[in-house]
Coordinates of N, CA, C and O in Angstrom, one line a residue:
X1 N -16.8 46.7 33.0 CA -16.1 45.4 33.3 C -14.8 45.4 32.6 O -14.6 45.7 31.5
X2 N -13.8 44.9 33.6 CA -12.3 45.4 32.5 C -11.7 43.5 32.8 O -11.9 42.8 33.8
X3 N -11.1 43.2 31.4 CA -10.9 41.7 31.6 C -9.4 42.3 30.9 O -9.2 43.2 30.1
X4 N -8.5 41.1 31.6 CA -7.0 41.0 31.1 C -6.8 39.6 30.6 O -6.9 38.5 31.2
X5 N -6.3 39.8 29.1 CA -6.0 38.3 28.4 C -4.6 37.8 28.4 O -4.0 38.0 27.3
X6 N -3.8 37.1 29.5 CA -2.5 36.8 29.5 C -2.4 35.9 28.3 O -3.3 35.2 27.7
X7 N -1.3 36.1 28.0 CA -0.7 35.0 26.3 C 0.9 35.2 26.8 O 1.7 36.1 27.2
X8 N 0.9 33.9 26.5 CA 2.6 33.3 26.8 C 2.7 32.1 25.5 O 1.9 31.3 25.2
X9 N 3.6 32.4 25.2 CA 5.2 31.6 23.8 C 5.9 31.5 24.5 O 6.6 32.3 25.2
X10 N 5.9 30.1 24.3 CA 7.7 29.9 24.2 C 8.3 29.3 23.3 O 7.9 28.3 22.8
X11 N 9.8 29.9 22.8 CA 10.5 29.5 21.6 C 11.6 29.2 21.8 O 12.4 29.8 22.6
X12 N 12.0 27.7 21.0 CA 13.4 27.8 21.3 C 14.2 28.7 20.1 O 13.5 28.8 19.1
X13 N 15.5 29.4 20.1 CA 16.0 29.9 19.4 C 17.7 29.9 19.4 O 18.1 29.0 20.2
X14 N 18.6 30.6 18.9 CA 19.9 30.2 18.6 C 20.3 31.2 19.3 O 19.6 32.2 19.3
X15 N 21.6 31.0 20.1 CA 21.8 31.7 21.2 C 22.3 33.2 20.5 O 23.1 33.1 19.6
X16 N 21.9 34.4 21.0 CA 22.5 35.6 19.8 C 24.1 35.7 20.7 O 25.0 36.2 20.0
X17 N 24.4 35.3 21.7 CA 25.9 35.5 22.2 C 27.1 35.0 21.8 O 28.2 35.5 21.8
X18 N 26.6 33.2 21.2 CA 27.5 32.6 20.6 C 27.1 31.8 19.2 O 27.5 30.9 18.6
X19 N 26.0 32.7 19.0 CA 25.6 32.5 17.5 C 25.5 30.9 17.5 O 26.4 30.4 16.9
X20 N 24.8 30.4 18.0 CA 24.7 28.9 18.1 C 26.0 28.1 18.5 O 25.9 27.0 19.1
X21 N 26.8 28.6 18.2 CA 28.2 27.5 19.2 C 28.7 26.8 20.1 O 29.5 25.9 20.2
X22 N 28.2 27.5 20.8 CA 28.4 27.2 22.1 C 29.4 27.8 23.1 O 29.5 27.8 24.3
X23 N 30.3 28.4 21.8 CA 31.4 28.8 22.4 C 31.4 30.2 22.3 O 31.2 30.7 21.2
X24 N 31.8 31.1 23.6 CA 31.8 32.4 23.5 C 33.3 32.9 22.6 O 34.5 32.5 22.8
X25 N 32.9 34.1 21.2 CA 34.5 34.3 20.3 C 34.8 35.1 21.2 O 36.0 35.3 21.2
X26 N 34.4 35.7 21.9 CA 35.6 36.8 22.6 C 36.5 36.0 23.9 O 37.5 36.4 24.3
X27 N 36.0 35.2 24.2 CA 37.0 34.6 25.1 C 37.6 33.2 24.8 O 38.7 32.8 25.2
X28 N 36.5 32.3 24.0 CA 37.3 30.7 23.3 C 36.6 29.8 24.5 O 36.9 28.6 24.6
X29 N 35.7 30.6 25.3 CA 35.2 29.5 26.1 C 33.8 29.1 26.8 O 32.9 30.0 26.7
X30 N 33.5 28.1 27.3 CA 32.0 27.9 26.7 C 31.0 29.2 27.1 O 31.2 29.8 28.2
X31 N 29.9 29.6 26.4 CA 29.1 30.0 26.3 C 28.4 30.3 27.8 O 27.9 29.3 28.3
X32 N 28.2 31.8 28.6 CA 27.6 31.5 29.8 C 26.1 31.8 29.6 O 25.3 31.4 30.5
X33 N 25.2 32.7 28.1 CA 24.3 32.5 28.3 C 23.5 31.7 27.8 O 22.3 32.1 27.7
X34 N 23.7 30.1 27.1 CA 22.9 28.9 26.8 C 24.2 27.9 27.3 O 24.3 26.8 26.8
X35 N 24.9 28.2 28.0 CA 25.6 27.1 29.1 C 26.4 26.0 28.3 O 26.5 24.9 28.8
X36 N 27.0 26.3 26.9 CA 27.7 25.6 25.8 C 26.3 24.9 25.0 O 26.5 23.8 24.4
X37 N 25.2 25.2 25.0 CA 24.4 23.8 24.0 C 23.7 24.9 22.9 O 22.7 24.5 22.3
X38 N 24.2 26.5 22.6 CA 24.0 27.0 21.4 C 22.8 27.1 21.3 O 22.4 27.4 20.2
X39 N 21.7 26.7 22.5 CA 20.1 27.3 22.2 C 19.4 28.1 23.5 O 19.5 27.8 24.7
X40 N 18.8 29.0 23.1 CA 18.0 29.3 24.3 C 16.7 29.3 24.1 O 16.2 29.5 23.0
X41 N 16.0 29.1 25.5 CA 14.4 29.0 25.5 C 13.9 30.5 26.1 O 14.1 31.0 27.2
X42 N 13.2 31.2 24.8 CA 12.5 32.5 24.8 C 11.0 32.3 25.2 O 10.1 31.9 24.4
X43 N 10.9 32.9 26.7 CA 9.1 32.8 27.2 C 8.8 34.2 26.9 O 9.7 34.9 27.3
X44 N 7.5 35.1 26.2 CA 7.5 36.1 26.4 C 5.9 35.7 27.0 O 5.3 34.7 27.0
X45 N 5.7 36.9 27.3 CA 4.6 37.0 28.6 C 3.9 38.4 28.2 O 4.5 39.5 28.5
X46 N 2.4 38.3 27.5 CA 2.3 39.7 27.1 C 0.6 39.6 28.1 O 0.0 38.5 28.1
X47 N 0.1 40.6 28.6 CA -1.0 41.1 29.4 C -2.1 42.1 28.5 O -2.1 43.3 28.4
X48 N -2.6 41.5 27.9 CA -3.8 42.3 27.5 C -4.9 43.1 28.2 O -5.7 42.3 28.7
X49 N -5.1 44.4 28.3 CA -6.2 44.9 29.0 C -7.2 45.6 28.3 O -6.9 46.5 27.5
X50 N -8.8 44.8 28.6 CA -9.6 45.2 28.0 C -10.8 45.5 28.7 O -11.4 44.9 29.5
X51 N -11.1 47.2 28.1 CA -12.1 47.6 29.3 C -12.9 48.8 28.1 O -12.6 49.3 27.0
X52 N -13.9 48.7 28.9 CA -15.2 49.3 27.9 C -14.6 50.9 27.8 O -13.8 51.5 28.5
X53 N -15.3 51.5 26.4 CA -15.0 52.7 25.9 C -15.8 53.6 26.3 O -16.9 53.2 26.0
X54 N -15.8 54.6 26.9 CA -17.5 55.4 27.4 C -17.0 56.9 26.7 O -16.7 58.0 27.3
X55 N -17.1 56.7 25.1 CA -16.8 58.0 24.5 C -17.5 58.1 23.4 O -18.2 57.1 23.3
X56 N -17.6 59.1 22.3 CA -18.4 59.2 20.8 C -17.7 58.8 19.9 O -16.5 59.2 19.8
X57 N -18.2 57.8 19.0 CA -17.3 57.1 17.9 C -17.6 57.9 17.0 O -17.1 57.8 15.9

């Protein structure tokens, strides 16, 4: 019998592109990947598979 255990987080965290600012330094202008508000929401999505062992321990 093989069973899969999905597990999902989500975190908010500080954007690593504008280091929380909002504002992108290489260009002086707002931020396109947390859209100027300096946070992003991180979903990770991990699939566990679990299925019987048929070997010598």
């Amino acid at each position: 019998m093989k069973k899969e255990v999905p597990i999902r987080v989500e975190m908010i965290e500080l954007c690593r592109g504008c280091k929380g600012r909002g504002i992108d330094p290489t260009t002086g202008e707002r931020c396109e990947t947390c859209e100027g508000s300096g946070r992003v929401r991180k979903i990770r999505e991990i699939v566990t598979k679990i299925e019987p062992y048929h070997g010598s321990i």
